XYZ file of C-alpha atoms in Angstrom:
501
model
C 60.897 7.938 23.814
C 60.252 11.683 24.491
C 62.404 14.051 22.814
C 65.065 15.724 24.670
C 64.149 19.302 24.031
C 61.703 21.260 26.086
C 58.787 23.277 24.608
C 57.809 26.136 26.543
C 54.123 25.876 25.076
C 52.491 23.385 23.157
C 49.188 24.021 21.151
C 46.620 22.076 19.839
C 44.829 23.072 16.945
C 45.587 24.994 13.692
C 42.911 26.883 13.566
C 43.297 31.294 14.041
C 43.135 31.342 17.301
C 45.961 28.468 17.372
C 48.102 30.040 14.821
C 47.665 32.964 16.457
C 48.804 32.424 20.003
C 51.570 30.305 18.283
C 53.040 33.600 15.928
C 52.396 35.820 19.134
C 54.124 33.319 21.939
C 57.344 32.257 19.307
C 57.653 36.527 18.783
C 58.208 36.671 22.393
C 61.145 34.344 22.760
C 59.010 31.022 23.895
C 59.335 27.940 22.185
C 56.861 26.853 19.961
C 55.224 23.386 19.042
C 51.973 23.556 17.468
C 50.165 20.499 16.000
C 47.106 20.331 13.982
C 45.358 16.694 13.348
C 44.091 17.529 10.205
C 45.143 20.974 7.245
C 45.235 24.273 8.932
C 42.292 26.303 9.124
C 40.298 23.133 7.720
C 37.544 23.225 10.214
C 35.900 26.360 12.071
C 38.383 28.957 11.176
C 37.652 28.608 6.965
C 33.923 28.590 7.266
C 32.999 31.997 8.151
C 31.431 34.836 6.690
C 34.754 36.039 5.905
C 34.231 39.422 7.803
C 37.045 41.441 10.137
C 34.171 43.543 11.713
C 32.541 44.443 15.011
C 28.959 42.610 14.870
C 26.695 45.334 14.566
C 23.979 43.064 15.875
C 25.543 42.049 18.820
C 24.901 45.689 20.096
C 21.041 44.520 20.449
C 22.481 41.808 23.053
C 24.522 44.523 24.921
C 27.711 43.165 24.196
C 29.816 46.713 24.005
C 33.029 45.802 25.084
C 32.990 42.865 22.465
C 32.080 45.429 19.927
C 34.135 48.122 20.787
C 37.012 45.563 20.935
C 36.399 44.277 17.856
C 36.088 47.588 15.855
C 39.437 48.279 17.046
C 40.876 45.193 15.896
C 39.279 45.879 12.633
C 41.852 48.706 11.823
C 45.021 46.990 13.531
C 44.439 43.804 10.892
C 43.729 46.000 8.346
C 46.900 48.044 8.542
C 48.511 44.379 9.343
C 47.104 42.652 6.388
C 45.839 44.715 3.525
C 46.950 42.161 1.244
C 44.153 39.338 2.560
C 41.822 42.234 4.320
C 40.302 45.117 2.860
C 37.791 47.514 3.139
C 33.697 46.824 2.359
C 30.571 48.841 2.325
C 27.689 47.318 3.554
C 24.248 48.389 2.495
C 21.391 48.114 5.216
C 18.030 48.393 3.476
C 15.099 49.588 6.245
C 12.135 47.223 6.383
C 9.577 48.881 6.912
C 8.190 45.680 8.821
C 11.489 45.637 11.116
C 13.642 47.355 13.306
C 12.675 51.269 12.869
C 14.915 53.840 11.216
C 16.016 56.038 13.742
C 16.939 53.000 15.382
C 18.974 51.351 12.746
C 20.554 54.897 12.264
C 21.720 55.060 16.274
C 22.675 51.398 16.211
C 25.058 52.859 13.420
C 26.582 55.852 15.119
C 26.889 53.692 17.851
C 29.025 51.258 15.382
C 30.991 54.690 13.906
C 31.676 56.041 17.438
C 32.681 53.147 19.886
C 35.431 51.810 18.227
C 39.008 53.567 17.316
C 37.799 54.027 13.415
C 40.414 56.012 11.563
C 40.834 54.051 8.252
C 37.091 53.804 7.331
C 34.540 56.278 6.423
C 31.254 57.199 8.437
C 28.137 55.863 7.545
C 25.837 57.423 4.916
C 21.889 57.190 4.472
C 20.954 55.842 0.739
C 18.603 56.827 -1.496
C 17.850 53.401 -3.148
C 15.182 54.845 -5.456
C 18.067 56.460 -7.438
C 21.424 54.547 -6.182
C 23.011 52.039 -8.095
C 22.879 50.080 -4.675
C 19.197 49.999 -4.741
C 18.714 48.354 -8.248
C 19.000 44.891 -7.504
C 16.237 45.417 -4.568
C 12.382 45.336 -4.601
C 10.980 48.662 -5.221
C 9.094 48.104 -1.868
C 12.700 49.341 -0.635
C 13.218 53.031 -0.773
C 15.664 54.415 1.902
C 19.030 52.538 3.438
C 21.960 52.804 5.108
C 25.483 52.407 4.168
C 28.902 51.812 6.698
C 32.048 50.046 6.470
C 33.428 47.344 7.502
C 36.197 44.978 6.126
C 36.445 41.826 4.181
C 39.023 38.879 5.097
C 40.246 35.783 3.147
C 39.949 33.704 6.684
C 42.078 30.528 5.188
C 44.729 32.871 4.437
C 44.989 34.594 7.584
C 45.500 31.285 9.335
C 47.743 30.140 7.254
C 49.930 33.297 7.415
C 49.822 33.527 11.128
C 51.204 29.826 10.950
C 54.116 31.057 8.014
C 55.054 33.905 10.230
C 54.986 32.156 13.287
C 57.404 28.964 11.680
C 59.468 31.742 10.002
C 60.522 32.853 13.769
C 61.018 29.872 14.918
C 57.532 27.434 16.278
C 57.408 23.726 15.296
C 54.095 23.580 13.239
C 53.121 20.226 12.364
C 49.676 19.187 10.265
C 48.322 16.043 10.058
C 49.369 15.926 13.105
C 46.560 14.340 16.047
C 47.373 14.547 19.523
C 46.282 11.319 20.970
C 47.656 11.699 24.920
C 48.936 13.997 27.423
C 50.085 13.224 30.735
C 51.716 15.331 33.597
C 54.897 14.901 34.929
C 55.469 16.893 37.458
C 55.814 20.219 35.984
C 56.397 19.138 32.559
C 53.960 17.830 29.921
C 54.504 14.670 27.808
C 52.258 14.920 25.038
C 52.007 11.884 22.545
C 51.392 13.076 18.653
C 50.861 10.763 15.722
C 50.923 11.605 12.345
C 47.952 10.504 10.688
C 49.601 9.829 7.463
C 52.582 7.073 8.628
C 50.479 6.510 11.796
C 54.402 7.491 13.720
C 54.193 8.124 16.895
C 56.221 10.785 19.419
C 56.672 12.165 22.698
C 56.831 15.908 22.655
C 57.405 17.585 26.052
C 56.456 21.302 27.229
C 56.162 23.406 30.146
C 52.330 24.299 28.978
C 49.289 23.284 26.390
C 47.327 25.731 24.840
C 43.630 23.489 23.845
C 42.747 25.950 20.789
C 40.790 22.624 19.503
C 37.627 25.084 18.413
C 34.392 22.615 18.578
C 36.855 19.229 19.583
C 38.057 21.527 22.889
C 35.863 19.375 25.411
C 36.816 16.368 23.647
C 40.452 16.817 23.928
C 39.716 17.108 27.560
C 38.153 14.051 28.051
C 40.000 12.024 25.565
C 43.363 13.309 25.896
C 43.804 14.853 29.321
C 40.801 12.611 30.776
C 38.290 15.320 31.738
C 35.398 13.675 31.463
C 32.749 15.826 32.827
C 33.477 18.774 30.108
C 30.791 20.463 28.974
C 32.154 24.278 27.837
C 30.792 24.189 24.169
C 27.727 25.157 22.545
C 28.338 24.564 19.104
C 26.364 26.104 17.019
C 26.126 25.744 13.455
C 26.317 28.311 11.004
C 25.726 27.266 6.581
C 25.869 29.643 3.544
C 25.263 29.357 -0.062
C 27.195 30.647 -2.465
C 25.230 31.656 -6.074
C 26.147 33.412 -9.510
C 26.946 37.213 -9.144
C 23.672 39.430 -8.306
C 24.552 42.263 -8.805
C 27.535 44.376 -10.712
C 28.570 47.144 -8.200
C 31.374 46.498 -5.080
C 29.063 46.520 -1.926
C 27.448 43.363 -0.105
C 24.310 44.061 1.654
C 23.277 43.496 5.482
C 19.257 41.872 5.142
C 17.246 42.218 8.318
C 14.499 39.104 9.053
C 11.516 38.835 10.882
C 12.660 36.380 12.663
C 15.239 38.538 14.504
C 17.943 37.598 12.848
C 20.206 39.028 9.795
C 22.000 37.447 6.745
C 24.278 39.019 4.428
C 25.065 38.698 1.027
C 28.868 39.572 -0.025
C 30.247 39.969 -3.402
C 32.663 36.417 -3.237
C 36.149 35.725 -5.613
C 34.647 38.476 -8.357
C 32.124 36.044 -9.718
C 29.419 35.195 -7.108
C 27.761 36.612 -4.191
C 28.464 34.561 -1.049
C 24.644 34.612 1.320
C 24.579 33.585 5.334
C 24.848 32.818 7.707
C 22.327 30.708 9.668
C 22.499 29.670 13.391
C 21.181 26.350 14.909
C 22.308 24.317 17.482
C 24.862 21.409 16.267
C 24.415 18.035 18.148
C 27.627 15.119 16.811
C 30.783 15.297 15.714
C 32.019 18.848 14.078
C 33.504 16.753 11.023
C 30.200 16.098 9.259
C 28.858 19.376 9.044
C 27.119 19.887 6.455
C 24.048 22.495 5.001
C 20.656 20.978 5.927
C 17.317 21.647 3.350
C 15.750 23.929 5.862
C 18.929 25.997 6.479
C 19.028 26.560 1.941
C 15.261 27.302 2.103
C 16.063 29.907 4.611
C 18.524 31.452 3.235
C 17.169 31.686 -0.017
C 13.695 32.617 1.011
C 15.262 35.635 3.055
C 17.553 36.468 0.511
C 14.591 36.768 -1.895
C 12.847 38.916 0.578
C 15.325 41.557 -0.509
C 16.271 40.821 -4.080
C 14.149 41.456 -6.990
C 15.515 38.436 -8.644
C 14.253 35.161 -6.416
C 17.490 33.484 -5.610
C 16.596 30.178 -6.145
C 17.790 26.568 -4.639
C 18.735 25.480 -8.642
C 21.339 28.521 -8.776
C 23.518 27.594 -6.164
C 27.156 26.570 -6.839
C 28.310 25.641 -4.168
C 27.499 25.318 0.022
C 29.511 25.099 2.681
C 28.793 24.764 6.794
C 30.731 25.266 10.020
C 30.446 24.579 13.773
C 30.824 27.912 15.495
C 32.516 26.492 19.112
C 30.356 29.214 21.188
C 31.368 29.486 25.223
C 28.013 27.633 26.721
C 26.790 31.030 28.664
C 22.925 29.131 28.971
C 21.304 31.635 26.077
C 18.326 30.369 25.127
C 18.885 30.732 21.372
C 21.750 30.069 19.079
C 21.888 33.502 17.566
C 22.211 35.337 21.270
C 24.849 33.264 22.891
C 27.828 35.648 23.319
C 30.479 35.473 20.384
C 33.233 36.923 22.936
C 36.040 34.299 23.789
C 36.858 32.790 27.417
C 40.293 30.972 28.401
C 39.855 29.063 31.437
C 42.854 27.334 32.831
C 42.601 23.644 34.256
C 42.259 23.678 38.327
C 44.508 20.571 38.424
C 48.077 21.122 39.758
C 50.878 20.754 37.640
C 51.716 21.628 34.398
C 49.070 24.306 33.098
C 46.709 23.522 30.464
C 44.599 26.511 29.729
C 41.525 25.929 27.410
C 39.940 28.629 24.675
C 35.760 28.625 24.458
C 34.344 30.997 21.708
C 35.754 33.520 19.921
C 35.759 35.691 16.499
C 37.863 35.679 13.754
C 38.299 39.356 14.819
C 39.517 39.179 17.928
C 41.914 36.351 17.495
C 45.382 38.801 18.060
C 43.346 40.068 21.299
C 43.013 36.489 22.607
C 46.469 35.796 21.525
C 47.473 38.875 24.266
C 45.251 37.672 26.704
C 46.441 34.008 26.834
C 49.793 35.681 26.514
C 49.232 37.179 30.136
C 48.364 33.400 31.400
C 52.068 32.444 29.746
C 53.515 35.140 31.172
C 52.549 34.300 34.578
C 52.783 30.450 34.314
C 56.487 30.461 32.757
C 57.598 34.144 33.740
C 57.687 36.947 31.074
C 60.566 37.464 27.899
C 59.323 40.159 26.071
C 56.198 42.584 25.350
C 52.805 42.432 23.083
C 54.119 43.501 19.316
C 51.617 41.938 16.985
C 50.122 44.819 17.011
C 52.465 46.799 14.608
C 53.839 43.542 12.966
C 52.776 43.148 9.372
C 51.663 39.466 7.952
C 54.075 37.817 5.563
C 53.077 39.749 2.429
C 51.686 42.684 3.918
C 54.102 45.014 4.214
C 53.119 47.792 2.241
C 50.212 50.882 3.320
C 46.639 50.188 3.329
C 45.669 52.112 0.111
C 48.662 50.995 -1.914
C 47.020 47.796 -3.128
C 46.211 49.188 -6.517
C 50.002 50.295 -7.243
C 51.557 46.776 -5.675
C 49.470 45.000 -8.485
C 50.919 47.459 -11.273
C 54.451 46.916 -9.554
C 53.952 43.051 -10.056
C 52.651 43.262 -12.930
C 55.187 45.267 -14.137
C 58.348 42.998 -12.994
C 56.214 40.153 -14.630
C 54.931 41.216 -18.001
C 53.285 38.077 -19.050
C 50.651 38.712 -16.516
C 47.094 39.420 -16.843
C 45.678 42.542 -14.899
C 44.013 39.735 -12.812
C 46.139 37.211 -12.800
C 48.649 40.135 -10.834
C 45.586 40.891 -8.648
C 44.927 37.300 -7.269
C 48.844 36.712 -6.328
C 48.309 39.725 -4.900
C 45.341 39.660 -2.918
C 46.590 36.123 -1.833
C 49.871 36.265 -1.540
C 51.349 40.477 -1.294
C 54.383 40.965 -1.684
C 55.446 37.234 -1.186
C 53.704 36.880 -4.523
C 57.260 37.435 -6.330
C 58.319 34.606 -4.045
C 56.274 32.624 -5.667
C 57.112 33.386 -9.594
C 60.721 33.795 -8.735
C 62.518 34.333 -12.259
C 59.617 33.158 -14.386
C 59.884 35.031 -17.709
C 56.127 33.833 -19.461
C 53.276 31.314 -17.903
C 55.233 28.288 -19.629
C 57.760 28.884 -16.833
C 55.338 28.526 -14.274
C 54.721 24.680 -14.889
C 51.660 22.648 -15.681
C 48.662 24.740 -16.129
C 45.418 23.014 -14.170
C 42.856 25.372 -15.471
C 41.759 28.982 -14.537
C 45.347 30.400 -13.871
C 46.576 27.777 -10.893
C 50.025 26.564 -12.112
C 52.571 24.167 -10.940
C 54.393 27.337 -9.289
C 51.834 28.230 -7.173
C 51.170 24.665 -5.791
C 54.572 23.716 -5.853
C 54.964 26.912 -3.503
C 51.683 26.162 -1.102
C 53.146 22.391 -1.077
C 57.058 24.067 0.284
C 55.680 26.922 1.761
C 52.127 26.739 2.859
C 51.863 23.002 4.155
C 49.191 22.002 1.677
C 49.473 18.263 1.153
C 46.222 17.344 -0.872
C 43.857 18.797 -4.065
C 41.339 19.877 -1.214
C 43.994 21.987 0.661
C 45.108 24.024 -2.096
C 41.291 24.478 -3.804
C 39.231 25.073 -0.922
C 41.738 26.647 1.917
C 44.566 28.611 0.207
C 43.029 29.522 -3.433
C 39.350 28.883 -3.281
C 39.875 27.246 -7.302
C 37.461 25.111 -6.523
C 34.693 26.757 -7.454
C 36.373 26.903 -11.048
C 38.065 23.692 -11.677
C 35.998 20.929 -12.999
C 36.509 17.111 -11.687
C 39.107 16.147 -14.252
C 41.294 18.992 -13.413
C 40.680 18.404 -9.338
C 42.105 15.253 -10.052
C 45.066 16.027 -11.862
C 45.809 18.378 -9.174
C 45.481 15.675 -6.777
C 48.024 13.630 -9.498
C 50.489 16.308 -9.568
C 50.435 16.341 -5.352
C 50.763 13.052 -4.718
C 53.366 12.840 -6.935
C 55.575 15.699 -5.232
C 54.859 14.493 -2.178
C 56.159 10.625 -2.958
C 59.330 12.578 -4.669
């Protein structure tokens, strides 16, 4: 039987652009039920390049208004978030082969220029002869380019969107698959099942939100029974992640001959994170997964660059995504537009109003613009105000990162220097949440190897709706790139355990 209560908007898919419209619709006064059929952020939203930035390559397709747009959303998040987002240089060697250099140099003072940059500094030109920059690159490579741009923990910002919005009120349920929807009248009545007990239940709401990333077209035909949808081009996008290759804080922007550019990011302190690729994806999103070409490539044009080969044998670990791209009939992956579309569905009723494409940038932006289809569809409560709304943990200025890890680590003593840093850059403020009255590290429970304690998963288990090993590894702490097997599976002992408690 359907539930008595009333949701004002439903959304499916926990995902950024979900969580999103779910924190910035529940901050308005709507109510909120958002359900996500497998862990938050588990599919599109957690395999990125990990990059709050404007695309300086998508200003060779013309796309100003997505850059321009995006630049500015750069500083909003960054002022929002600097716990999980924070400033990068990005060095831009000139290939002599490639793009010339007066035209790299007015693609970037297009890039300083367009946007509303206040936070970040201008670009510079590099001497890589004598730079520190330049000494893990051929010496074919003599003269670059450096500009900023910012670096995100993309798991974390979903997963914060989704603590804020639950903290003010939305329903957010994981594990959760909707497996029907059917009009009545003017109200939806949307069946969920939790994938878990396989329970059933009849949620009703005045609207759905489809924020189902590459499943969007299939919740339209399976759930609302919309056959003919074909909105998607998913494209898939891999990287490789590899020991450390170099000592210094930038990441590096490579051009290729090919027309295309990878980059390779200093990653979690030891390794240097290298993509992305982009190739069409044909089955289902779920199995994903780096093909041999896409390593050779991104190896071989990695070692275009580096004077150290990287090399298939040094990788640690890979990981792939399918990029749900609006279908705009480009002829190649890499030049279909990255900008989002929301398209509601012509059938009377209750709305249902679809998302197609999209950047981890611009999610808050689509959040306002779906907010204006809300708006109209259910009348308006209240006004945009993510803008100046900090994430849970973020409330402190943009350069005070360095003196909130000397605060923590002050109140907690028994910390190491980077032990405070990582509850830091993962958690903020909220980190003291987390350790509550802790007084050494034999307070914070079992130890499962490389500074994750019982603490910290108890709190992603209460706080952070992590349910399994994977979850709290590869989403919320990225561990598992340091844990072993044995200690994976004691995590997974120690979950399962809480979870039957």
């Amino acid at each position: 039987m359907p539930e008595n209560r009333i949701h004002d908007v439903f959304v499916i898919g926990g995902g950024i652009n979900g969580c999103g419209i779910a924190r910035d619709a529940v901050g308005r006064g709507y109510s909120v039920f958002l359900a996500e059929m497998n862990d938050l952020a588990s599919g599109t939203s957690s395999w990125s390049s990990k990059l709050v930035h404007g695309g300086l390559r998508y200003l060779e397709h013309y796309e100003f208004r997505l850059v321009r747009e995006a630049l500015g959303e750069r500083e909003v998040l960054l002022a929002n978030a600097p716990h999980i987002i924070w400033p990068m240089r990005f060095v831009l060697p000139h290939h002599s082969g490639l793009r010339p250099a007066w035209m790299l140099r007015l693609g970037l003072f297009l890039y300083d220029h367009i946007g509303k940059r206040k936070l970040l500094p201008t670009t510079t030109t590099v001497d890589l002869r004598t730079s520190e920059v330049g000494k893990p690159l051929k010496s074919e490579f003599t003269k670059g380019f450096e500009y900023s741009d910012c670096w995100v923990n993309d798991a974390r910002m979903v997963v914060l969107n989704a603590r804020d919005a639950a903290d003010r009120g939305a329903e957010i349920r994981t594990r959760t698959e909707v497996v029907g929807a059917e009009r009545k009248d003017d109200i939806w009545e949307v069946t969920v099942m939790d994938r878990d007990s396989g329970q059933r239940q009849t949620v009703r709401a005045r609207l759905i939100v489809n924020a189902g990333g590459p499943w969007v077209d299939r919740i339209l035909a399976r759930v609302v029974g919309r056959n003919d949808a074909h909105n998607v081009r998913l494209v898939q996008g891999s990287h490789i992640v590899v020991p450390k290759l170099h000592d210094h804080d930038r990441a590096y922007i490579f051009q290729n001959s090919d027309g295309r550019i990878i980059f390779a990011l200093p990653y979690e302190e030891d390794f240097t994170l290298i993509g992305t690729t982009d190739q069409d994806f044909e089955g289902d999103p779920k199995n994903v997964a780096i093909t041999d070409p896409e390593i050779e490539y991104l190896c071989a044009a990695a070692s275009e660059y580096f004077e150290k080969p990287v090399e298939r044998s040094s990788i640690v670990w890979t990981y792939s995504g399918v990029r749900p791209l609006y279908d705009d009939g480009a002829s190649a992956a890499q030049e279909a537009t990255r900008d989002y579309v929301l398209k509601p569905d012509p059938a009377r009723g209750a709305p249902l109003i679809n998302i197609f494409g999209g950047k981890i940038t611009t999610f808050r932006r689509l959040a306002e613009s779906m907010m204006e289809y809300v708006q109209d569809k259910l009348g308006k409560k209240s006004g945009a105000w993510t803008h100046r709304a900090a994430l849970p943990g973020g409330d402190f200025a943009v350069d005070a990162f360095p003196a909130e890890v000397d605060r923590l680590k002050s109140d907690y003593p028994f910390l190491s220097k980077k032990q405070a840093r990582r509850y830091m850059r993962h958690y903020g403020t909220r980190a003291r949440v987390l350790l509550g009255d802790a007084r050494s590290l034999e307070d914070l429970g079992q130890d499962f190897g490389h500074d994750l304690f019982a603490a910290e998963v108890d709190y992603l288990m209460a706080q952070e709706w992590a349910r399994e090993a994977d979850d709290v590894l590869w989403r919320r702490t990225k561990r598992g790139l340091r844990l072993d097997a044995s200690q994976a599976a004691a995590l997974q002992t120690y979950m399962s355990g809480k979870s039957a408690a």
